[in-house]
Structure formats: C-alpha cells, structure tokens
Short mmCIF file of C-alpha atoms in Angstrom, two decimals:
data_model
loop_
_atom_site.label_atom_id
_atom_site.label_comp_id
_atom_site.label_asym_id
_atom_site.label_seq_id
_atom_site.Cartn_x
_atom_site.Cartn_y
_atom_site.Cartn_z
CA UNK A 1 -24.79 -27.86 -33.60
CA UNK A 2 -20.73 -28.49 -33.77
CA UNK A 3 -20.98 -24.29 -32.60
CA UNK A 4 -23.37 -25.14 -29.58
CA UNK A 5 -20.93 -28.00 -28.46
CA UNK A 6 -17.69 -25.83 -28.67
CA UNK A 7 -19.39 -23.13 -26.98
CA UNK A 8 -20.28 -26.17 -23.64
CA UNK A 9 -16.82 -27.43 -23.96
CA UNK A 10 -15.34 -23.79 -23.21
CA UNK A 11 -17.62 -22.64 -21.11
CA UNK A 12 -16.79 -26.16 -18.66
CA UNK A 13 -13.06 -25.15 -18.98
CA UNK A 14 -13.50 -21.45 -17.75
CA UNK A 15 -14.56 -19.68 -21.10
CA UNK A 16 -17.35 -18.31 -23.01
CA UNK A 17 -17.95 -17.51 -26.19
CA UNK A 18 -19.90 -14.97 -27.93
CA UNK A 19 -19.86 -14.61 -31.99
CA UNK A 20 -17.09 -17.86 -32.38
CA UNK A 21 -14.73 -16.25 -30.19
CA UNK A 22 -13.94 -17.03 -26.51
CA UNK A 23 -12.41 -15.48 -23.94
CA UNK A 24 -10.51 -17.80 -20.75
CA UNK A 25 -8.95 -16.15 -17.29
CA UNK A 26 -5.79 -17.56 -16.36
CA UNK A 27 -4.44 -15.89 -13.28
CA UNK A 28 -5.54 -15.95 -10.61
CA UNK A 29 -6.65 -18.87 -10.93
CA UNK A 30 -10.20 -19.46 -9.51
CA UNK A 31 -9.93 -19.97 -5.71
CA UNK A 32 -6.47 -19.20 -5.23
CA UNK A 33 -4.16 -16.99 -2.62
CA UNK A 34 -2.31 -14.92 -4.29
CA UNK A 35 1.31 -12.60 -2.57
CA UNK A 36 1.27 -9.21 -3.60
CA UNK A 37 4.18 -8.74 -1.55
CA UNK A 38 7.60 -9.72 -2.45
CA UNK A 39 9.42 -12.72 -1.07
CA UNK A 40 11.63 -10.85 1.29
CA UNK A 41 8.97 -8.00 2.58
CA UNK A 42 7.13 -11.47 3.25
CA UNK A 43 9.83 -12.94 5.34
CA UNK A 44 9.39 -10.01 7.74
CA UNK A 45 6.07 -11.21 8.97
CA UNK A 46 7.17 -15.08 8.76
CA UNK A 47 9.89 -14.99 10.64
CA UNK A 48 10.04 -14.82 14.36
CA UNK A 49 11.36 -11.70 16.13
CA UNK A 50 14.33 -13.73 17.34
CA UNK A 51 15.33 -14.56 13.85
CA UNK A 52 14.77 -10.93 12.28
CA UNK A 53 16.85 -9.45 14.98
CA UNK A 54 20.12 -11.72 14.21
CA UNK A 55 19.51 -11.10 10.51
CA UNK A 56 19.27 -6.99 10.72
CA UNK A 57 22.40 -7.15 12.44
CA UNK A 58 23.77 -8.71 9.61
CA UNK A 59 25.62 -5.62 7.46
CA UNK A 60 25.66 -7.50 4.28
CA UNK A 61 21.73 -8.68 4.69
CA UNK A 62 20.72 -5.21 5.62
CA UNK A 63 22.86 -3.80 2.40
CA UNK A 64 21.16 -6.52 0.25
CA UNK A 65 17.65 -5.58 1.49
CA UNK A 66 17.58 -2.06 0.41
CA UNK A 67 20.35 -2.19 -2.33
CA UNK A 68 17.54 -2.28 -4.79
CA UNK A 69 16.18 0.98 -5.60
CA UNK A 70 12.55 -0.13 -6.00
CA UNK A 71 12.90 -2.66 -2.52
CA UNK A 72 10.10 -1.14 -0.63
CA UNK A 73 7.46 -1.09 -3.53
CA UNK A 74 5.20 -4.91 -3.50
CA UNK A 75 4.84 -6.88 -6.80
CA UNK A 76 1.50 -6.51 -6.97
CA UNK A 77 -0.79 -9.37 -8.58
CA UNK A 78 -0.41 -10.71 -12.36
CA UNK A 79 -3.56 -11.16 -14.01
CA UNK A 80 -3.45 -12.78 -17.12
CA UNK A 81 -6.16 -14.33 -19.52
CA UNK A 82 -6.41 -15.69 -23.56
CA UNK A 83 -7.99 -14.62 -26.39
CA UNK A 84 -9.05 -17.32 -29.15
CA UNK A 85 -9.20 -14.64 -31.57
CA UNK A 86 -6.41 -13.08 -33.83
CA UNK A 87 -8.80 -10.01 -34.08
CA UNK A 88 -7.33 -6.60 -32.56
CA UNK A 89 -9.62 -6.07 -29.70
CA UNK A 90 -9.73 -4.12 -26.81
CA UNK A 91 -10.44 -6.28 -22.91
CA UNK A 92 -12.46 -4.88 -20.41
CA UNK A 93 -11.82 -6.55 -16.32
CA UNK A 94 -14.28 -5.95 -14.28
CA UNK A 95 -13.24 -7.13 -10.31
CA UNK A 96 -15.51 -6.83 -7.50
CA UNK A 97 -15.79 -7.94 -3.90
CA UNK A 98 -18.84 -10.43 -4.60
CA UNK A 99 -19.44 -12.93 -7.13
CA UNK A 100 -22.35 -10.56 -8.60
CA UNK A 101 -19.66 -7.89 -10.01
CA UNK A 102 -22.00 -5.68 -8.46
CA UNK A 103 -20.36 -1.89 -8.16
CA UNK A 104 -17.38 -3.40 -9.73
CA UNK A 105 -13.88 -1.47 -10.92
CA UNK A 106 -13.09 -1.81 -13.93
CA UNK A 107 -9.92 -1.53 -15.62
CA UNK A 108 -9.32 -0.79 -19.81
CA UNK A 109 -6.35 -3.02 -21.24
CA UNK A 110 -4.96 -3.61 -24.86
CA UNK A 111 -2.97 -6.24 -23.66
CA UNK A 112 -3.95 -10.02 -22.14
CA UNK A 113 -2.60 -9.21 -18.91
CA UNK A 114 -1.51 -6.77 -16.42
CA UNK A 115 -0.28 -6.03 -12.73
CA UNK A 116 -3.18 -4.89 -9.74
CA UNK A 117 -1.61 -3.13 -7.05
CA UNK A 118 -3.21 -2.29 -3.24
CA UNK A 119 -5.78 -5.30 -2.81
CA UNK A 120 -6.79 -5.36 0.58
CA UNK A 121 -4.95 -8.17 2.77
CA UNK A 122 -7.17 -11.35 3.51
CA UNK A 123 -10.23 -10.10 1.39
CA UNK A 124 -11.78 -12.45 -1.72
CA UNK A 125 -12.30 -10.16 -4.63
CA UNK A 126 -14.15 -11.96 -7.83
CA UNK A 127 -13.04 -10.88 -11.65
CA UNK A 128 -13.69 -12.00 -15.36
CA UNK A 129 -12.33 -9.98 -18.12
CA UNK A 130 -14.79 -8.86 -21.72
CA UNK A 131 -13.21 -9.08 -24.95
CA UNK A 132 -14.56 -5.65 -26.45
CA UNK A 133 -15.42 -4.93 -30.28
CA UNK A 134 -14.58 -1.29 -31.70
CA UNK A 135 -17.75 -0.72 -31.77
CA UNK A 136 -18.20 -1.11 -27.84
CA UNK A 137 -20.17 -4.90 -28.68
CA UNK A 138 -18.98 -7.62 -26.22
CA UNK A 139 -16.82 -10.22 -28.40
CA UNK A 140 -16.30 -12.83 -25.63
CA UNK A 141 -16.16 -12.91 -21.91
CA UNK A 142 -14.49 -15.03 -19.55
CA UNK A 143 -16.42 -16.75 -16.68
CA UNK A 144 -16.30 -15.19 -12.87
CA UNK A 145 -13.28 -16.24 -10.69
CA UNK A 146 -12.09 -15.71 -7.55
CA UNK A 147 -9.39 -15.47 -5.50
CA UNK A 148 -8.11 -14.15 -2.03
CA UNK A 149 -5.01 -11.95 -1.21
CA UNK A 150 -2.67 -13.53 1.25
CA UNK A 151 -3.50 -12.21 4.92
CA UNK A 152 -0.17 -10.66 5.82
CA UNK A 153 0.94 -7.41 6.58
CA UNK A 154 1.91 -4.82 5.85
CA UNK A 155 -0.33 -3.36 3.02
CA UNK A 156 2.72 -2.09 0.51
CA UNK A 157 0.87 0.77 -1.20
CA UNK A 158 2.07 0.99 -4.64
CA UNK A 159 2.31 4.82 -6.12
CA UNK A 160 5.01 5.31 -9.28
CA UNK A 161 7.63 7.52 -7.35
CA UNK A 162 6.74 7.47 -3.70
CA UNK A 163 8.95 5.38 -1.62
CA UNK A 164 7.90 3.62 1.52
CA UNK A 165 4.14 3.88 0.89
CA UNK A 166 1.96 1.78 3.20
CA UNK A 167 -1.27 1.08 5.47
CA UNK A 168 -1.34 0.90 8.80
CA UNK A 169 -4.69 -0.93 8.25
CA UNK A 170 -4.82 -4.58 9.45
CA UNK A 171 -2.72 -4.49 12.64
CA UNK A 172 -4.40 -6.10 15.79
CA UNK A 173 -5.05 -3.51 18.19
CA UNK A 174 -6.98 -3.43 21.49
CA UNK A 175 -9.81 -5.44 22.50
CA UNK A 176 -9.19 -7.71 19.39
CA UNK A 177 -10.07 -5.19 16.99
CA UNK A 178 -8.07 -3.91 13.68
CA UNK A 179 -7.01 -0.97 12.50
CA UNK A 180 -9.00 -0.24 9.52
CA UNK A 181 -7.63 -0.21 6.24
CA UNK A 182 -7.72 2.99 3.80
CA UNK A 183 -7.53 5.54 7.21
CA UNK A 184 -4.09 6.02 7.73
CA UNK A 185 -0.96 5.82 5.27
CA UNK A 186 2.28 6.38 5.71
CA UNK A 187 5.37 7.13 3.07
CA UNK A 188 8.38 8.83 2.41
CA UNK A 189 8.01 12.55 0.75
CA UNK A 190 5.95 13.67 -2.26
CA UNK A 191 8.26 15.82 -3.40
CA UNK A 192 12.26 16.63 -3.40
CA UNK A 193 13.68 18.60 -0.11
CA UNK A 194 13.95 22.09 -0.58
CA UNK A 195 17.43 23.32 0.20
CA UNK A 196 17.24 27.06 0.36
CA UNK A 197 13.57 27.10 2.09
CA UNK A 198 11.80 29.76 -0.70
CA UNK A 199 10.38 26.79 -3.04
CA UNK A 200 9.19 23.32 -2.96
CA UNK A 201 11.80 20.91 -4.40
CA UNK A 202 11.37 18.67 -7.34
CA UNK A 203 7.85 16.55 -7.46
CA UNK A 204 8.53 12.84 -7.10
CA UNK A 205 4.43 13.09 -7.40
CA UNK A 206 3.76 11.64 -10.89
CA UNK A 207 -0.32 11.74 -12.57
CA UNK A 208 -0.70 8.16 -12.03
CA UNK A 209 0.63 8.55 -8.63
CA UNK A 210 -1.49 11.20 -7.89
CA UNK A 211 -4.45 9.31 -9.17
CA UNK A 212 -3.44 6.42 -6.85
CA UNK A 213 -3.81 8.55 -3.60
CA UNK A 214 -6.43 11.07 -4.73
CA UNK A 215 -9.10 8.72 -6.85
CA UNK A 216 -7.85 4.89 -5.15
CA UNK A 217 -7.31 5.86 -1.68
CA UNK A 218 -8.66 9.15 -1.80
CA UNK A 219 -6.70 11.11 0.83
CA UNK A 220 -8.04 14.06 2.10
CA UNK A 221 -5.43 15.21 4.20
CA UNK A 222 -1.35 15.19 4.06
CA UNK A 223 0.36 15.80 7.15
CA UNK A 224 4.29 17.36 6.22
CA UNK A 225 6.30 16.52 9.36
CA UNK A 226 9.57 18.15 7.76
CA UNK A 227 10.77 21.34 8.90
CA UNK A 228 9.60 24.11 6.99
CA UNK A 229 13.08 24.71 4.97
CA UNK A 230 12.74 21.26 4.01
CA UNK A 231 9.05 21.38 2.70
CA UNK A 232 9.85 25.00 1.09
CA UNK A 233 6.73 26.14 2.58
CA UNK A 234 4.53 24.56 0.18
CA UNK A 235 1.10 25.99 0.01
CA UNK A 236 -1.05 23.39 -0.72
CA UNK A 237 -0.56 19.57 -1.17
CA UNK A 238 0.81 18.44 -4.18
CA UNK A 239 -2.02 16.09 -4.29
CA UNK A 240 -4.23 19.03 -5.31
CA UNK A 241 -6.78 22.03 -3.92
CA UNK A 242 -9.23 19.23 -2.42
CA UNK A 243 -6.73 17.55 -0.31
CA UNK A 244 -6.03 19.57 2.94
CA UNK A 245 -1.81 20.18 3.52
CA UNK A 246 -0.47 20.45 7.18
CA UNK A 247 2.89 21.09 8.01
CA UNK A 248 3.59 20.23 11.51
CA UNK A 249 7.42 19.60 12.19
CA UNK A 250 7.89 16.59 14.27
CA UNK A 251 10.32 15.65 17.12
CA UNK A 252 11.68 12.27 17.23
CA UNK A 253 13.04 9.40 19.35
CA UNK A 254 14.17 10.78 22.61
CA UNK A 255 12.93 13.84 21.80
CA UNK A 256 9.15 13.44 21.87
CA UNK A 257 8.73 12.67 25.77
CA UNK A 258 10.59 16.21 26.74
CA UNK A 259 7.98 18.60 27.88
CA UNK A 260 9.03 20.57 23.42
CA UNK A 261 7.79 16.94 22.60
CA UNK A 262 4.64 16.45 24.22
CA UNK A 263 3.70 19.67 22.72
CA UNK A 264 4.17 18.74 19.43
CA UNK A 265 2.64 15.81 19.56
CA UNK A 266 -0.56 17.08 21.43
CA UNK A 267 -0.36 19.59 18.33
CA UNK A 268 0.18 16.52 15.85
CA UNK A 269 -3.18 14.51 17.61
CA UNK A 270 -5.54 17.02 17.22
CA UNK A 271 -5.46 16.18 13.68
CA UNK A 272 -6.19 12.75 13.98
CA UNK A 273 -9.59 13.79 16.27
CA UNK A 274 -10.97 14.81 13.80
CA UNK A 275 -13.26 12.46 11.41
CA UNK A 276 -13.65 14.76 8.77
CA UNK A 277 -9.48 14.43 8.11
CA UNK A 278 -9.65 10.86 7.09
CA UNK A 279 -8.00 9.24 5.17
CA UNK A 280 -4.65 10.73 6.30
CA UNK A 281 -1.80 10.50 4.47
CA UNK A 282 1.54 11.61 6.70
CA UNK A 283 5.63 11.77 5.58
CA UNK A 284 8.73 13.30 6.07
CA UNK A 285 11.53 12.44 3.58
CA UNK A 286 12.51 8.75 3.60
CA UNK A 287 8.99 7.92 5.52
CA UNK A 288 11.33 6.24 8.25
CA UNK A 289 12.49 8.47 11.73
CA UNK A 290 10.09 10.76 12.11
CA UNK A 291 7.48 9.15 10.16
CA UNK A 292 8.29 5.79 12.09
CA UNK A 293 7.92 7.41 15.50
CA UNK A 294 4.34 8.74 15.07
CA UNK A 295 3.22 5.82 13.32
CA UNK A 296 4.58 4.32 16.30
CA UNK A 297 2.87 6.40 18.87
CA UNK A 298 -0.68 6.16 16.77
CA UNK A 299 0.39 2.08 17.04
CA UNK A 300 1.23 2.14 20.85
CA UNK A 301 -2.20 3.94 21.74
CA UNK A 302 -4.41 1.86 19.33
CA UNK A 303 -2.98 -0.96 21.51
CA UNK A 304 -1.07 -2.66 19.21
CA UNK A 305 1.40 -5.56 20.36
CA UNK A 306 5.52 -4.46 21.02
CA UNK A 307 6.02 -6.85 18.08
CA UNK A 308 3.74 -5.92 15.77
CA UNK A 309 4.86 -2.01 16.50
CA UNK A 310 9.18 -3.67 16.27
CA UNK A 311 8.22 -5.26 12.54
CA UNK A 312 6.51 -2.37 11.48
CA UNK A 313 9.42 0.09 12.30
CA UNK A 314 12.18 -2.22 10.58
CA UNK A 315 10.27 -2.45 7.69
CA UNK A 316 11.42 0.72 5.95
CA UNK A 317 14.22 -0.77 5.81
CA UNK A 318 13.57 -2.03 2.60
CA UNK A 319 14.09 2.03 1.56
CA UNK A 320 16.54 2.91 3.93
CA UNK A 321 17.33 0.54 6.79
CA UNK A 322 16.63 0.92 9.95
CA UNK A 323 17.50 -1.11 13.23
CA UNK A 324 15.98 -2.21 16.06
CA UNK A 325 18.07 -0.82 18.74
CA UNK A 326 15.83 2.77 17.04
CA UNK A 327 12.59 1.50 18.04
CA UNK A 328 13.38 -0.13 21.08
CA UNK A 329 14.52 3.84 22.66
CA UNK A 330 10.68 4.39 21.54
CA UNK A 331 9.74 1.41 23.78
CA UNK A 332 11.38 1.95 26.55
CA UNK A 333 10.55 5.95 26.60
CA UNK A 334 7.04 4.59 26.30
CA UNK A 335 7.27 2.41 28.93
CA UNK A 336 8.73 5.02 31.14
CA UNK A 337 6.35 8.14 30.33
CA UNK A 338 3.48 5.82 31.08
CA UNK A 339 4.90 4.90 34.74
CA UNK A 340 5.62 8.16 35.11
CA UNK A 341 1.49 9.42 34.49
CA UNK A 342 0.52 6.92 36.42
#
C-alpha cells in the first residue's frame, strides 16, 4: 500500500516510478519558452534598426561582440532531470513534436542532463527521459513535458568547428509566407584555405559535425563559392560521396551587377532550380562577404523585408564583424539594377 501511495505522490509531481525507483524532468520545465540563442545574438532581433546601427558603430561593442572565439555558435537548450536511485544506470530521452512521442528522436545519455542544439524556432516539441537497466528493462520514466523554443531568428546551427552556421528558414518573405526551415544553410568554410591551390587545407569538419549536417540536416548539396586556389580543388565534399560538391566562385558587393556578375550569378541560380539539390548548404571562408551577398540576393528575391535582409547581414558579426554601410551598397545596387530592368 505505502508503495502504491509513493508511486501517486510522484507521479502528481512529474515522476513515475517503476520497480521503487522514479525518474522526474526538470528542464524545460513543462510549458515553458526556452532561448537557444545567446543573450547578445538575441539583442539583434530585439532591438530596433535605429539602435543596432549606433551600437555597430561602436569600435569597442563591435570588438566585444566577436572577441569570443565561439560568439557566433547559440547555447543551445539545457535539459536536465533526477534520478531517485543511486544505481548506475543508463537514461534514454525520447523528444517528439506531439505529445504521443510518436516517431520520436531519441538521444543515449550517462549523465542527468545535457545540451540540444538546432530546435526549430517557435515549434512545441514534447520529451520525457527512461531510466534504463543493463539489461535494456525500463527502471523509471519521467512523465511527458513540453515546451516551445522562443520564435526569434536567426536559427544558429550548431556544428563542433564550423563557424557562422545558420538557417535562412523562418524569415517573412512575400505574400506572408516563410522561408522554410532545413532548405537553405549558410556558414563559414568546412575546411582550412588552401594556400598553394594543389590540396584541400586542414578539415575544420569534425565526425560529430559531419553527423550534424549529413544525418540532422541532411544536406545534399555544398555550394564552395571560394576561388579554386582557395578550395584546393577539392573533389568531393568533405561531407562525404552522397552529398553533391559545387565550386562556383562568387563575385561580391559591387561586383555582382557588372554584366562578369550577372553571369555568375545566373550560373550560381541554376542550382537553386533545382528540387532535387535541397537542402543546400553554401560557404566561403568566414561565411560573411561573399556568403552574405548571395544569401542576400536569395533574401531580396524571396521578398524578404530591407530589415530583415540589414539584421541578417550584420549578424556574422558575431564571427567576424561586419557593418552596415556593406549591405546597404547591396541595397542600393539592388534598387538600381531593378529600375534599370524595368
């Protein structure tokens, strides 16, 4: 009876018990919004425009926002749970977007805790976590909680290594739609630049990285937009046979709306015609100048908004900073080609 009772009491505070031993979910806790980015990639979509301009023009701001080697990777999201039991057992968390668990991940620890990474921006995922015997037996498991990942942008893709990793997903394009999430990635390079053009340089790719982009996101295609010396005429992608490797070297700024520019880019496009390439996964080194101006032309002709396109831009900053008065040529030679079809 006094067994029954305990086994009521825990189950009412978030835990169940199986075989004397219960199993409780701490964070998230059940119904909350959690902020997988960090406070100041945060402030970039809190602030107005008016106040982010005055504050990149501050030198000692900018130095303090990408001093930090690891500024432009997100915190993720802490989960954490308790075990009643002194026993040496293994936990099993299962998360899921519905409250069934059906089709859900799930994720081996030896630990109470550990850190997701590249939740989906303004979706509710549900989790509990298993308390798992040697023999495979369930011990305990926790009850089902949910929670929902804070609705800002961008989508900081985390990968061990790879610098300046995010989605394009979630940004308000024409006719009120999104850009989907998981289609288009951008980043700084996979691997080292070569300097004497015969050989790639050193792999910043590690196996959980590549497990990130191949398994997670599963990329299909990466698009190189160094110059061949720099990519030292890799190949193949570093992500592996399946994933298809283009290296198309890009013009940038003022240089994509001469007549050498329009080429390229009409070159660049035809990639992104085709369904079949998706999810694309495009770089040059520090993911920022060339990188940052065709993420900006995909951006300007999905329709996206001049300040959604501006906060974007200044966000690699966080790797290696860039200003305003970069993206604002972009605008302007936007603004200007347009007329000039019309």
């Amino acid at each position: 009876m006094k067994k029954i009772l305990t086994s009521l009491v825990l189950a009412a505070f978030g835990a169940t018990t199986l075989f004397g031993a219960s199993v409780k979910a701490l964070k998230p806790e059940n119904r909350s919004v959690v902020a997988p980015l960090t406070t100041m990639q945060r402030m970039v979509n809190t602030l107005s425009m008016e106040q982010l301009e005055i504050l990149w023009k501050d030198k000692i701001f900018m130095h303090r926002v990408n001093a930090c080697p690891n500024a432009s990777l997100p915190q993720g999201v802490e989960f954490k749970w308790e075990y009643s039991s002194n026993d040496s057992l293994k936990f099993k968390v299962l998360l899921a977007d519905n409250a069934e668990l059906q089709d859900a991940w799930t994720y081996d620890e030896e630990d109470t805790g550990f850190t997701l990474h590249n939740l989906i921006p303004g979706k509710t995922y549900f989790w509990k976590v298993v308390a798992v015997k040697e023999d495979g037996e369930a011990a305990a498991e926790s009850k089902v909680s949910s929670f929902t990942v804070e609705n800002l942008l961008p989508r900081v893709i985390y990968a061990p290594e790879i610098k300046n990793f995010r989605d394009l997903g979630g940004m308000k394009a024409m006719g009120g739609r999104a850009i989907s999430f998981g289609k288009l990635y951008r980043s700084g390079s996979l691997n080292a630049n070569s300097e004497d053009g015969q050989a790639a340089g050193e792999a910043y790719l590690t196996e959980e990285g590549q497990d990130v982009m191949v398994n997670e996101l599963q990329i299909k295609t990466e698009l190189d937009l160094r110059w061949e010396r720099e990519a030292g005429k890799e190949a193949g992608s570093l992500l592996g046979a399946d994933v298809n490797y283009i290296n198309i070297p890009a013009k940038l700024y003022g240089a994509m709306f001469t007549a050498a520019g329009q080429e390229n880019y009409a070159k660049i496009f035809q990639l992104f015609a085709k369904a079949e390439n998706y999810p694309v996964a495009f770089h040059c080194i520090a993911g920022a100048d060339r990188t940052g101006c065709l993420a900006f032309l995909l951006e300007a002709v999905l329709g996206c908004s001049e300040d959604d396109i501006r906060r974007d831009y200044i966000f690699s900053s966080f790797y290696s900073a860039r200003y305003f008065s970069a993206i604002d040529v972009l605008i302007a030679g936007m603004d200007a080609y347009g007329v000039a079809g019309d």
